[in-house]
Structures are given as structure tokens and as C-alpha cells.
Amino acid sequence: MIKKFLSLEWKQFKRSAAFQQKIAVKIVLGLFALLIIAELIGGGIATYFILEDVFPEDDPFIIVNNYLIYWFLLEMLYRYLLQQLPVVNIKPLMVLPISRKTVINFLIGKSVLSLFNFIPLFFYVPFTIVLLVKGYGYSALAWFAGMLLITCAINFINFLVNKNSTFFGFIAALLAVMITLWYTNIFDATPYIGSGLHALYTTPYLLVVPLLAVILLYVLIFQFLDKNFYLDGVVRKRVKEVEAADLSFLNKFGKLAPFLKNDLKMIWRNKRPKQVLFLSFLFLFYGIIFFSNSVYENQVWIKPFAAVFVTGGFLMTFGQNVPSWDSEYYKLMMSQNIRYKTYLESKWLLMVVFTIISAILSIPYVYFGMDILLVILAGALFNIGLNTYLNLLGGVFNKTVINLNERNKAFSNTQAFNASQFLIAIPKMGLPILFFFVPYLIMDSWMYGVAGLAVSGLLGLMLKNPILSFIEKQYQKEKYKAIAAYSDK
């Protein structure tokens, strides 16, 4: 039966719209994945020797164990945002004479084979090999086994708290508090946590602790899925009361008003857009990492990069998923007498408004100097004048369905990470550095670099109509492919 499930999974993948993406996209993503793998392998090999050179009086192995807690917390966060949990097409299987236990075990087993569980291996394997070469003995293999069990436990935790915003907020807050306390020298929890991880090496039989945790989490997941493995629970509709909001002030935008009202109601009433809005707010604090750290003080190129992120949170969370936010009623929308350009302009205006709000909220960065505030405001202009268009252009190839009413259950998770987001991120991150750095190098002046970044955004604003017209033509070419992809649920 497991073999049959694997066959069905392969057919579902091969026949889906995602499999029909252009070969060039797959090649670029493959190269990007190879680059990440190479960096992790290189990091696994070099970390020990770098720490040995920088901290000659300390054991590099202990240092790594001390700070692995930050990696575990970050892993929980990026799994929450990116990991697509395995979802068997459960409804047809519920009415077939197939053991419930078999289906659930396959579902859990498939989650273990997720790419997110293999990513840490590209660091742990070479690092463990270095430990063996350095004479740490075969007890290093016990530590390696412990890391695998902890990775598996994190995977199961993500399964249980599937898209639970409270859990995400708790982990994000915990990470922020730990970093703040460590950075301000108030309290450093890493040695205490690190000693527990190091104990897996010094006392290998303690492996039973993460092993029992994995078994317990497996049992909890099995019970959770078994409890919800009923057809009526899948098809039953939920009735939810919503509060009406007075958005009549948007009527002054004419033809754009219906789209703007629809987007604001969508953000207010649905869980997934709310999560994205909260995440975009966190981008405002991104600059603190670079502007307050003396390590980046002389690295001029990092300033425009950080500035674009500070005011571009909404662009990089909500904007990159246009038009997938409308995927559930895209066919209905395309059957109406609506110009694509009107639809695109409404999305553009929404991104512009939120970027302006972010720019206003970033004014406290003047604490780090007027030059920092100016580069942030120039980054806001770049986001408005160029990054908004890049998001809309990336939406031409964005054919991933987003379930706005996603519930905190594994069977309802249809959110996937889109390939075009990787590709469109390259110019979004690279162009601001280019537009800042070229005039900065030529004129040897910070203000000329800021001016170059700001002028690039202003030129984009001046060319708004021809750029939107060009993007509109691309959407028209992909219209029926998009409709077909959004129908493939």
C-alpha cells in the first residue's frame, strides 16, 4: 500500500501545474540550491578551524554547542514560514477500504523525508567528520545522532503547531529576548543550553532523551491525525461572523476602490494575510542588526541593502504573492469586464501606501545618524519606484494557490513556496546596492550614493504608466495558464 501511495504522489506531482514551469526556472533554482548546499558544507568544514583560530583558549566544539540553540529557534521560524507539510489527497482515501493507520503513518513518514530535514545534514556531517579527524573519538557520532533526533523533533513540533501564529510569536519573542539579553551582557543562556547538548557527546546514553521526545511527538501527531480523520470534519463548513468596516473613504480612488476595499477586507478577515502583515512589521527592526553593529560600520554596501528591507516588509511578504491572494476567485474575476491594468494598479497602490507607512515608522532610525535615515528614505523611494513593479512582474509566473481560510490542521495546509520568489529576489536585493554603490564610488561621496538610490526610484515613478502597460501584456499572455493553475487544487 505504501508503494501505491508513492505512485499516487508521483503522478500528482508530475501532472500538477507546478511541474510545467519553464526549464530555465528549474535550472536556476537547482543552481541556487547547490550554492546553499556548498555553503553549508563549507561552513561545516571551516567552522571548527575558524573558531580555533579566533578563540584559541576555548574548545570550538563547546562554542558550537552553546550557540546551536539560536539555529534551532531560527529553524522553527523558517519552517513555520516556508515548510509545506505533506498532505495526502485525503478525501478519496477516506471512502476506500484502506487502513487509517496506514494512511497516517505514510503521512508522518513523508514529513520526515522533507527537504527541511536534510538541510542541517549538510552542516552536521562535515562538522562531525572534522571532529573525528581532530580526535574527539566515536562519541562524536552520538552527538551527530542527537542532532538528527533534534531535527526530527523540530519537524514534528512544526507538524503539531501547523501555522499557529501564537507559537510563531512565542518563538520569535524568545529568540529576540535571548539575543537582546546576550547582546547587552545582562544574561547569557547559551552556556547552560550548550552544556546539555555537549552532554550528548560526553555521556552518549543521554541520547535516550531526544529519542523519547521524538517518539512522544510521533504518538501525539498520530493521535491528532487519527482524531481528525473523518470525512465530515473535512467537508463541514464553518460559519464565522465578521465585522463590517466603513471603507467609503476609498471611493475617491475611482475604479481602483473595489480592489482596494477587497484587499483590505481580505487582510483583516483572513488568517494568512494577517500573519503576513505582522511579519512585514518585523522588517522595520531589520536595520538594527546592521546599523548598531560595529562589524558593519565600514561595509558601505550593506547600508542600502538594509535600508530597502526596513521599508520593504509589505513588499516582500504580501507583494511577492500577487496575484495568488486572489487565487480562490481568480476565474470569477477574469470573467468580469475588468482591465488587468486597473487590477495591477490597485495592487501597486496598496504596496506604495504600506511602504510610505513603513518609511514614517522608520524615522526613529535618525538615532543612528541623519545619513542612516536618508538612506532608509531613499530605499523607500527605490521600493516604490522599482520593487513594486518587480513584485508585479514576478506575479506573472506566480501560480501558487493560497488558501485564505487556512486552519491550524495538517489536512488544510495548501500553502506552498513559489519558485519565482527566488528569482525575483535577485534584482530586489542587488539593484539597490548597484544604484547606490556606482555613484558612491565615482564621486566618493555618501550623499551621491543616496541620491543615486533615490533617483532610481523617482525615475520608476515617472515611468509608471508604460511599465504597468508592459506588465499588463505579460499577464494577458499568461492569463489562461494562471486560471488553469489556480484550478489545480
Short mmCIF file of C-alpha atoms in Angstrom, two decimals:
data_model
loop_
_atom_site.label_atom_id
_atom_site.label_comp_id
_atom_site.label_asym_id
_atom_site.label_seq_id
_atom_site.Cartn_x
_atom_site.Cartn_y
_atom_site.Cartn_z
CA MET A 1 0.00 0.00 0.00
CA ILE A 2 2.89 2.38 0.75
CA LYS A 3 4.21 1.69 -2.75
CA LYS A 4 0.78 2.66 -4.15
CA PHE A 5 0.81 5.90 -2.15
CA LEU A 6 4.24 6.76 -3.54
CA SER A 7 2.95 6.13 -7.05
CA LEU A 8 -0.02 8.45 -6.47
CA GLU A 9 2.28 11.15 -5.06
CA TRP A 10 4.50 10.98 -8.15
CA LYS A 11 1.51 11.22 -10.51
CA GLN A 12 0.13 14.18 -8.56
CA PHE A 13 3.49 15.96 -8.79
CA LYS A 14 4.03 15.16 -12.49
CA ARG A 15 0.54 16.24 -13.55
CA SER A 16 0.36 19.42 -11.49
CA ALA A 17 0.78 22.91 -12.89
CA ALA A 18 3.99 23.35 -10.88
CA PHE A 19 5.65 20.59 -12.92
CA GLN A 20 5.03 22.60 -16.08
CA GLN A 21 7.24 25.50 -15.04
CA LYS A 22 9.88 26.52 -17.53
CA ILE A 23 13.09 24.53 -17.55
CA ALA A 24 15.15 27.70 -17.09
CA VAL A 25 13.48 28.35 -13.73
CA LYS A 26 14.28 24.83 -12.60
CA ILE A 27 17.91 25.16 -13.67
CA VAL A 28 18.35 28.45 -11.80
CA LEU A 29 16.70 27.05 -8.67
CA GLY A 30 18.88 23.97 -8.92
CA LEU A 31 22.00 26.12 -9.08
CA PHE A 32 20.74 28.19 -6.15
CA ALA A 33 20.15 25.02 -4.11
CA LEU A 34 23.64 23.75 -4.98
CA LEU A 35 25.09 27.09 -3.83
CA ILE A 36 23.34 26.82 -0.45
CA ILE A 37 24.48 23.21 -0.07
CA ALA A 38 28.06 24.17 -0.93
CA GLU A 39 27.99 27.00 1.64
CA LEU A 40 26.64 24.67 4.35
CA ILE A 41 29.26 22.04 3.59
CA GLY A 42 31.98 24.69 3.56
CA GLY A 43 30.66 26.06 6.85
CA GLY A 44 30.64 22.58 8.39
CA ILE A 45 34.29 22.09 7.43
CA ALA A 46 35.58 25.58 8.22
CA THR A 47 33.66 26.42 11.41
CA TYR A 48 35.89 24.38 13.69
CA PHE A 49 39.12 25.84 12.30
CA ILE A 50 37.81 29.43 12.31
CA LEU A 51 36.72 29.17 15.94
CA GLU A 52 40.01 27.50 16.84
CA ASP A 53 41.90 30.42 15.32
CA VAL A 54 39.70 33.21 16.75
CA PHE A 55 39.26 31.67 20.23
CA PRO A 56 42.45 29.66 20.81
CA GLU A 57 41.75 29.20 24.53
CA ASP A 58 38.26 27.72 24.03
CA ASP A 59 37.07 24.41 22.65
CA PRO A 60 35.38 25.08 19.25
CA PHE A 61 33.06 22.12 19.80
CA ILE A 62 31.72 23.67 23.01
CA ILE A 63 31.26 27.05 21.31
CA VAL A 64 29.20 25.44 18.54
CA ASN A 65 27.03 23.62 21.10
CA ASN A 66 26.49 26.85 23.01
CA TYR A 67 25.06 28.70 20.02
CA LEU A 68 23.13 25.87 18.36
CA ILE A 69 20.04 26.98 20.30
CA TYR A 70 19.81 30.02 18.03
CA TRP A 71 19.88 27.76 14.99
CA PHE A 72 17.12 25.58 16.45
CA LEU A 73 14.89 28.60 17.12
CA LEU A 74 15.57 30.04 13.65
CA GLU A 75 14.81 26.63 12.16
CA MET A 76 11.40 26.64 13.84
CA LEU A 77 10.70 30.10 12.42
CA TYR A 78 11.70 29.40 8.84
CA ARG A 79 9.89 26.04 8.89
CA TYR A 80 6.75 27.86 10.03
CA LEU A 81 7.05 30.33 7.16
CA LEU A 82 8.29 28.06 4.37
CA GLN A 83 7.75 24.37 5.06
CA GLN A 84 4.89 22.77 3.19
CA LEU A 85 3.67 19.86 5.30
CA PRO A 86 2.83 16.69 3.35
CA VAL A 87 -0.84 16.46 2.55
CA VAL A 88 -2.15 13.25 1.07
CA ASN A 89 -5.27 13.79 -1.03
CA ILE A 90 -7.21 12.64 1.97
CA LYS A 91 -10.85 12.84 0.91
CA PRO A 92 -10.81 10.00 -1.71
CA LEU A 93 -8.85 7.74 0.66
CA MET A 94 -11.40 8.15 3.44
CA VAL A 95 -14.10 6.29 1.50
CA LEU A 96 -11.79 3.49 0.32
CA PRO A 97 -11.05 0.25 2.23
CA ILE A 98 -7.58 1.43 3.29
CA SER A 99 -6.39 1.18 6.86
CA ARG A 100 -6.49 4.54 8.63
CA LYS A 101 -3.25 3.60 10.38
CA THR A 102 -1.51 3.04 7.04
CA VAL A 103 -2.51 6.44 5.67
CA ILE A 104 -1.49 8.29 8.82
CA ASN A 105 1.86 6.52 9.10
CA PHE A 106 2.61 7.33 5.47
CA LEU A 107 1.72 10.97 6.05
CA ILE A 108 4.03 11.24 9.08
CA GLY A 109 6.79 9.32 7.34
CA LYS A 110 6.60 11.62 4.35
CA SER A 111 7.16 14.62 6.62
CA VAL A 112 10.41 13.02 7.85
CA LEU A 113 11.69 12.94 4.25
CA SER A 114 11.16 16.70 3.86
CA LEU A 115 14.00 18.73 2.36
CA PHE A 116 13.99 20.86 5.53
CA ASN A 117 15.20 17.82 7.49
CA PHE A 118 18.13 17.28 5.12
CA ILE A 119 19.35 20.89 5.07
CA PRO A 120 21.07 20.67 8.52
CA LEU A 121 22.82 17.46 7.45
CA PHE A 122 25.00 19.39 5.02
CA PHE A 123 26.48 21.13 8.06
CA TYR A 124 26.37 18.36 10.66
CA VAL A 125 28.01 15.65 8.50
CA PRO A 126 31.20 17.58 7.56
CA PHE A 127 31.42 19.08 11.06
CA THR A 128 31.23 15.60 12.60
CA ILE A 129 33.93 14.35 10.23
CA VAL A 130 36.17 17.23 11.35
CA LEU A 131 35.53 16.25 14.98
CA LEU A 132 36.59 12.67 14.23
CA VAL A 133 39.73 13.87 12.46
CA LYS A 134 40.54 16.16 15.41
CA GLY A 135 40.47 13.21 17.79
CA TYR A 136 37.14 13.62 19.55
CA GLY A 137 36.53 9.90 19.15
CA TYR A 138 33.46 7.95 18.18
CA SER A 139 31.41 9.73 20.84
CA ALA A 140 31.11 12.49 18.21
CA LEU A 141 28.79 10.10 16.35
CA ALA A 142 26.48 10.08 19.38
CA TRP A 143 26.38 13.88 19.20
CA PHE A 144 25.59 13.63 15.48
CA ALA A 145 22.75 11.19 16.17
CA GLY A 146 21.41 13.63 18.77
CA MET A 147 21.37 16.45 16.21
CA LEU A 148 19.40 14.23 13.83
CA LEU A 149 16.86 13.43 16.55
CA ILE A 150 16.51 17.10 17.49
CA THR A 151 15.96 18.00 13.81
CA CYS A 152 13.29 15.31 13.59
CA ALA A 153 11.68 16.61 16.79
CA ILE A 154 11.56 20.15 15.37
CA ASN A 155 9.88 18.74 12.27
CA PHE A 156 7.22 17.03 14.40
CA ILE A 157 6.71 20.17 16.50
CA ASN A 158 6.08 22.13 13.31
CA PHE A 159 3.58 19.44 12.30
CA LEU A 160 1.67 19.82 15.57
CA VAL A 161 1.62 23.63 15.65
CA ASN A 162 0.93 23.89 11.91
CA LYS A 163 0.60 27.62 11.16
CA ASN A 164 -0.18 28.52 14.76
CA SER A 165 0.57 32.23 14.94
CA THR A 166 0.73 32.16 18.76
CA PHE A 167 3.54 29.63 18.67
CA PHE A 168 5.35 31.64 15.98
CA GLY A 169 5.06 34.79 18.08
CA PHE A 170 6.33 32.98 21.16
CA ILE A 171 9.41 31.58 19.37
CA ALA A 172 10.15 34.94 17.71
CA ALA A 173 9.83 36.74 21.05
CA LEU A 174 12.00 34.14 22.81
CA LEU A 175 14.70 34.50 20.15
CA ALA A 176 14.58 38.31 20.36
CA VAL A 177 14.77 38.28 24.17
CA MET A 178 17.70 35.83 24.22
CA ILE A 179 19.66 37.84 21.66
CA THR A 180 18.92 41.12 23.47
CA LEU A 181 20.00 39.75 26.86
CA TRP A 182 23.15 38.29 25.32
CA TYR A 183 24.00 41.44 23.36
CA THR A 184 23.54 43.71 26.39
CA ASN A 185 25.54 41.34 28.65
CA ILE A 186 22.59 41.04 31.06
CA PHE A 187 22.26 37.25 30.87
CA ASP A 188 23.71 34.66 28.53
CA ALA A 189 21.72 31.41 28.49
CA THR A 190 23.86 29.75 25.81
CA PRO A 191 26.42 28.06 28.16
CA TYR A 192 23.65 26.35 30.11
CA ILE A 193 21.86 25.09 26.99
CA GLY A 194 25.16 24.25 25.33
CA SER A 195 26.21 22.07 28.26
CA GLY A 196 23.09 19.96 27.68
CA LEU A 197 23.94 19.48 24.01
CA HIS A 198 27.58 18.76 24.83
CA ALA A 199 26.39 16.08 27.24
CA LEU A 200 25.28 14.05 24.23
CA TYR A 201 28.99 13.77 23.44
CA THR A 202 30.36 13.24 26.94
CA THR A 203 27.51 10.92 28.04
CA PRO A 204 26.20 9.13 24.91
CA TYR A 205 23.47 7.21 26.74
CA LEU A 206 21.66 10.54 27.18
CA LEU A 207 20.60 10.05 23.54
CA VAL A 208 17.58 8.38 25.06
CA VAL A 209 16.22 11.84 25.98
CA PRO A 210 15.81 13.22 22.39
CA LEU A 211 14.80 9.72 21.25
CA LEU A 212 11.93 9.62 23.77
CA ALA A 213 10.96 13.17 22.73
CA VAL A 214 10.72 12.08 19.07
CA ILE A 215 8.63 9.02 20.00
CA LEU A 216 6.32 11.11 22.18
CA LEU A 217 5.83 13.69 19.42
CA TYR A 218 5.15 10.89 16.91
CA VAL A 219 2.45 9.47 19.17
CA LEU A 220 0.89 12.93 19.66
CA ILE A 221 0.81 13.54 15.89
CA PHE A 222 -0.70 10.11 15.27
CA GLN A 223 -3.42 10.73 17.85
CA PHE A 224 -4.09 14.19 16.44
CA LEU A 225 -4.47 12.92 12.87
CA ASP A 226 -6.45 9.88 13.97
CA LYS A 227 -8.87 12.12 15.89
CA ASN A 228 -9.46 14.33 12.83
CA PHE A 229 -9.54 11.53 10.25
CA TYR A 230 -13.25 11.88 9.44
CA LEU A 231 -14.87 12.92 6.21
CA ASP A 232 -17.45 15.13 7.90
CA GLY A 233 -14.62 17.06 9.59
CA VAL A 234 -13.06 17.75 6.20
CA VAL A 235 -16.15 18.85 4.32
CA ARG A 236 -18.07 20.60 7.10
CA LYS A 237 -18.24 24.34 6.53
CA ARG A 238 -17.50 26.71 9.35
CA VAL A 239 -19.66 29.75 9.95
CA LYS A 240 -17.77 32.79 11.09
CA GLU A 241 -19.07 36.22 11.96
CA VAL A 242 -17.17 39.16 10.56
CA GLU A 243 -17.26 42.82 11.45
CA ALA A 244 -18.14 45.27 8.70
CA ALA A 245 -15.79 48.19 8.23
CA ASP A 246 -16.55 51.55 6.72
CA LEU A 247 -14.19 51.86 3.75
CA SER A 248 -16.15 54.52 1.93
CA PHE A 249 -13.17 56.86 2.10
CA LEU A 250 -11.56 54.70 -0.61
CA ASN A 251 -14.26 55.68 -3.12
CA LYS A 252 -12.16 58.67 -4.15
CA PHE A 253 -9.81 56.24 -5.93
CA GLY A 254 -12.48 55.56 -8.55
CA LYS A 255 -12.04 52.27 -10.42
CA LEU A 256 -9.36 51.17 -8.00
CA ALA A 257 -11.67 51.44 -4.98
CA PRO A 258 -13.36 47.98 -5.25
CA PHE A 259 -9.99 46.24 -5.43
CA LEU A 260 -8.53 48.23 -2.54
CA LYS A 261 -11.58 47.51 -0.38
CA ASN A 262 -11.40 43.83 -1.24
CA ASP A 263 -7.71 43.61 -0.32
CA LEU A 264 -8.12 45.42 2.98
CA LYS A 265 -11.10 43.20 3.92
CA MET A 266 -9.08 40.14 2.94
CA ILE A 267 -6.18 41.18 5.17
CA TRP A 268 -8.50 41.98 8.07
CA ARG A 269 -10.68 38.86 7.89
CA ASN A 270 -8.28 36.05 6.98
CA LYS A 271 -5.54 34.42 8.99
CA ARG A 272 -2.83 34.05 6.35
CA PRO A 273 -2.83 37.74 5.28
CA LYS A 274 -2.84 38.76 8.94
CA GLN A 275 0.29 36.69 9.53
CA VAL A 276 1.94 38.34 6.53
CA LEU A 277 1.04 41.82 7.80
CA PHE A 278 2.56 41.00 11.21
CA LEU A 279 5.71 39.65 9.56
CA SER A 280 6.05 42.77 7.41
CA PHE A 281 6.01 44.86 10.60
CA LEU A 282 9.01 42.91 11.93
CA PHE A 283 11.04 44.06 8.91
CA LEU A 284 11.13 47.53 10.46
CA PHE A 285 13.61 46.21 13.05
CA TYR A 286 15.86 44.65 10.43
CA GLY A 287 18.13 47.69 10.26
CA ILE A 288 19.05 47.44 13.95
CA ILE A 289 21.16 44.38 13.12
CA PHE A 290 23.34 46.34 10.70
CA PHE A 291 23.18 49.96 11.86
CA SER A 292 24.02 49.20 15.50
CA ASN A 293 26.75 46.64 14.89
CA SER A 294 30.31 47.94 14.62
CA VAL A 295 31.20 44.95 12.42
CA TYR A 296 29.24 46.54 9.53
CA GLU A 297 30.32 50.10 10.22
CA ASN A 298 32.85 50.21 7.37
CA GLN A 299 30.90 48.00 4.98
CA VAL A 300 29.16 50.68 2.94
CA TRP A 301 27.37 48.28 0.59
CA ILE A 302 25.34 46.78 3.43
CA LYS A 303 23.58 50.07 4.25
CA PRO A 304 21.36 50.36 1.12
CA PHE A 305 20.67 46.62 1.35
CA ALA A 306 19.39 47.01 4.92
CA ALA A 307 17.54 50.25 4.06
CA VAL A 308 15.46 48.52 1.39
CA PHE A 309 14.48 45.78 3.84
CA VAL A 310 13.44 48.22 6.58
CA THR A 311 10.69 49.81 4.45
CA GLY A 312 10.06 46.84 2.16
CA GLY A 313 8.46 44.40 4.57
CA PHE A 314 5.00 44.53 2.99
CA LEU A 315 6.51 44.30 -0.49
CA MET A 316 8.49 41.19 0.37
CA THR A 317 5.66 39.39 2.15
CA PHE A 318 2.34 40.45 0.65
CA GLY A 319 3.59 41.83 -2.67
CA GLN A 320 5.54 38.77 -3.73
CA ASN A 321 2.35 36.66 -3.60
CA VAL A 322 0.38 38.78 -6.07
CA PRO A 323 -1.92 37.54 -7.66
CA SER A 324 -2.06 34.34 -5.60
CA TRP A 325 -4.03 36.16 -2.88
CA ASP A 326 -6.95 36.17 -5.34
CA SER A 327 -6.45 32.56 -6.49
CA GLU A 328 -9.67 31.28 -4.92
CA TYR A 329 -11.85 33.58 -7.06
CA TYR A 330 -9.43 34.32 -9.91
CA LYS A 331 -11.63 32.66 -12.53
CA LEU A 332 -14.64 34.74 -11.47
CA MET A 333 -12.57 37.92 -11.56
CA MET A 334 -11.25 37.14 -15.04
CA SER A 335 -14.80 36.65 -16.32
CA GLN A 336 -15.70 40.25 -15.42
CA ASN A 337 -15.25 43.33 -17.57
CA ILE A 338 -12.11 44.43 -15.74
CA ARG A 339 -8.87 45.71 -17.21
CA TYR A 340 -5.77 43.95 -16.00
CA LYS A 341 -4.08 47.31 -15.64
CA THR A 342 -6.73 48.50 -13.17
CA TYR A 343 -6.23 45.38 -11.10
CA LEU A 344 -2.43 45.74 -11.18
CA GLU A 345 -2.56 49.44 -10.34
CA SER A 346 -4.64 48.71 -7.24
CA LYS A 347 -2.02 46.23 -6.02
CA TRP A 348 0.71 48.75 -6.82
CA LEU A 349 -1.06 51.48 -4.85
CA LEU A 350 -1.56 49.19 -1.85
CA MET A 351 2.17 48.38 -1.77
CA VAL A 352 3.04 52.08 -2.12
CA VAL A 353 0.82 53.08 0.81
CA PHE A 354 2.29 50.45 3.13
CA THR A 355 5.82 51.40 2.06
CA ILE A 356 5.11 55.05 2.92
CA ILE A 357 3.74 53.97 6.32
CA SER A 358 6.90 51.92 6.91
CA ALA A 359 9.05 54.92 5.93
CA ILE A 360 7.25 57.10 8.50
CA LEU A 361 7.64 54.44 11.20
CA SER A 362 11.37 54.18 10.42
CA ILE A 363 12.05 57.83 11.36
CA PRO A 364 13.45 56.78 14.82
CA TYR A 365 16.46 55.41 12.93
CA VAL A 366 17.68 59.01 12.99
CA TYR A 367 19.15 57.93 16.33
CA PHE A 368 21.96 56.26 14.32
CA GLY A 369 22.55 59.46 12.34
CA MET A 370 20.91 61.57 9.65
CA ASP A 371 22.88 59.73 6.97
CA ILE A 372 21.20 56.45 8.01
CA LEU A 373 17.71 57.99 7.93
CA LEU A 374 18.38 59.47 4.47
CA VAL A 375 19.48 56.12 3.03
CA ILE A 376 16.36 54.47 4.52
CA LEU A 377 14.11 57.08 2.90
CA ALA A 378 16.00 56.65 -0.38
CA GLY A 379 15.43 52.90 -0.02
CA ALA A 380 11.71 53.60 0.39
CA LEU A 381 11.73 55.53 -2.90
CA PHE A 382 13.51 52.61 -4.56
CA ASN A 383 10.86 50.22 -3.20
CA ILE A 384 8.05 52.43 -4.50
CA GLY A 385 9.62 53.18 -7.87
CA LEU A 386 11.12 49.79 -8.76
CA ASN A 387 10.48 46.95 -6.32
CA THR A 388 6.71 47.32 -6.64
CA TYR A 389 7.00 46.66 -10.37
CA LEU A 390 9.34 43.73 -9.81
CA ASN A 391 6.77 42.14 -7.49
CA LEU A 392 4.01 42.60 -10.06
CA LEU A 393 6.23 41.22 -12.82
CA GLY A 394 7.11 38.22 -10.67
CA GLY A 395 3.38 37.60 -10.24
CA VAL A 396 3.18 36.69 -13.93
CA PHE A 397 4.89 33.40 -13.04
CA ASN A 398 3.33 33.06 -9.58
CA LYS A 399 0.72 30.34 -9.94
CA THR A 400 0.65 29.02 -6.38
CA VAL A 401 -2.76 28.66 -4.74
CA ILE A 402 -3.17 30.38 -1.37
CA ASN A 403 -5.91 29.18 0.95
CA LEU A 404 -7.05 32.32 2.76
CA ASN A 405 -9.11 30.37 5.27
CA GLU A 406 -6.29 28.03 6.22
CA ARG A 407 -6.95 26.36 9.53
CA ASN A 408 -4.44 25.02 12.05
CA LYS A 409 -4.71 21.46 10.77
CA ALA A 410 -2.43 19.45 8.57
CA PHE A 411 -5.16 18.48 6.11
CA SER A 412 -5.93 22.10 5.24
CA ASN A 413 -2.39 23.38 4.64
CA THR A 414 -2.23 24.20 0.92
CA GLN A 415 0.31 26.99 1.14
CA ALA A 416 3.46 26.42 -0.94
CA PHE A 417 6.61 28.34 -1.58
CA ASN A 418 6.80 29.68 -5.13
CA ALA A 419 9.85 29.36 -7.39
CA SER A 420 9.53 32.83 -8.92
CA GLN A 421 10.05 34.36 -5.48
CA PHE A 422 13.64 33.12 -5.52
CA LEU A 423 14.35 34.60 -8.94
CA ILE A 424 12.67 37.96 -8.39
CA ALA A 425 14.58 38.37 -5.12
CA ILE A 426 17.89 38.68 -7.01
CA PRO A 427 17.23 42.12 -8.58
CA LYS A 428 15.32 43.23 -5.47
CA MET A 429 18.42 42.78 -3.36
CA GLY A 430 21.08 43.51 -5.97
CA LEU A 431 19.80 46.64 -7.71
CA PRO A 432 19.72 48.92 -4.64
CA ILE A 433 23.37 48.09 -3.94
CA LEU A 434 24.23 48.80 -7.58
CA PHE A 435 22.36 52.13 -7.78
CA PHE A 436 23.94 53.25 -4.51
CA PHE A 437 27.45 51.94 -4.98
CA VAL A 438 28.17 53.15 -8.53
CA PRO A 439 27.67 56.90 -7.82
CA TYR A 440 29.28 56.42 -4.40
CA LEU A 441 32.45 55.02 -5.98
CA ILE A 442 32.56 57.54 -8.83
CA MET A 443 32.04 60.64 -6.67
CA ASP A 444 33.48 59.19 -3.45
CA SER A 445 30.54 60.66 -1.52
CA TRP A 446 27.85 59.09 0.66
CA MET A 447 25.27 61.66 -0.45
CA TYR A 448 25.79 60.84 -4.13
CA GLY A 449 25.12 57.20 -3.31
CA VAL A 450 21.90 58.14 -1.50
CA ALA A 451 20.93 60.36 -4.43
CA GLY A 452 21.56 57.53 -6.90
CA LEU A 453 19.27 55.23 -4.94
CA ALA A 454 16.56 57.88 -4.63
CA VAL A 455 16.73 58.95 -8.30
CA SER A 456 16.32 55.34 -9.47
CA GLY A 457 13.02 55.21 -7.55
CA LEU A 458 11.86 58.59 -8.86
CA LEU A 459 12.55 57.52 -12.46
CA GLY A 460 10.45 54.43 -11.87
CA LEU A 461 7.59 56.59 -10.62
CA MET A 462 7.81 58.79 -13.72
CA LEU A 463 7.62 55.71 -15.97
CA LYS A 464 4.70 54.17 -14.09
CA ASN A 465 2.22 54.01 -16.97
CA PRO A 466 4.49 52.40 -19.61
CA ILE A 467 5.86 49.93 -17.06
CA LEU A 468 2.38 48.88 -15.90
CA SER A 469 1.27 48.58 -19.54
CA PHE A 470 4.22 46.25 -20.22
CA ILE A 471 3.42 44.13 -17.15
CA GLU A 472 -0.25 44.05 -18.19
CA LYS A 473 0.71 42.46 -21.53
CA GLN A 474 2.68 39.75 -19.72
CA TYR A 475 -0.32 38.96 -17.51
CA GLN A 476 -2.54 38.74 -20.56
CA LYS A 477 -0.18 36.23 -22.17
CA GLU A 478 -0.27 34.03 -19.05
CA LYS A 479 -3.96 34.56 -18.26
CA TYR A 480 -5.26 31.10 -19.15
CA LYS A 481 -2.24 29.32 -17.70
CA ALA A 482 -2.90 31.13 -14.42
CA ILE A 483 -6.59 30.18 -14.48
CA ALA A 484 -5.67 26.54 -15.07
CA ALA A 485 -3.06 26.57 -12.31
CA TYR A 486 -5.42 28.13 -9.77
CA SER A 487 -7.99 25.48 -10.66
CA ASP A 488 -5.48 22.74 -9.82
CA LYS A 489 -6.11 22.42 -6.08
#
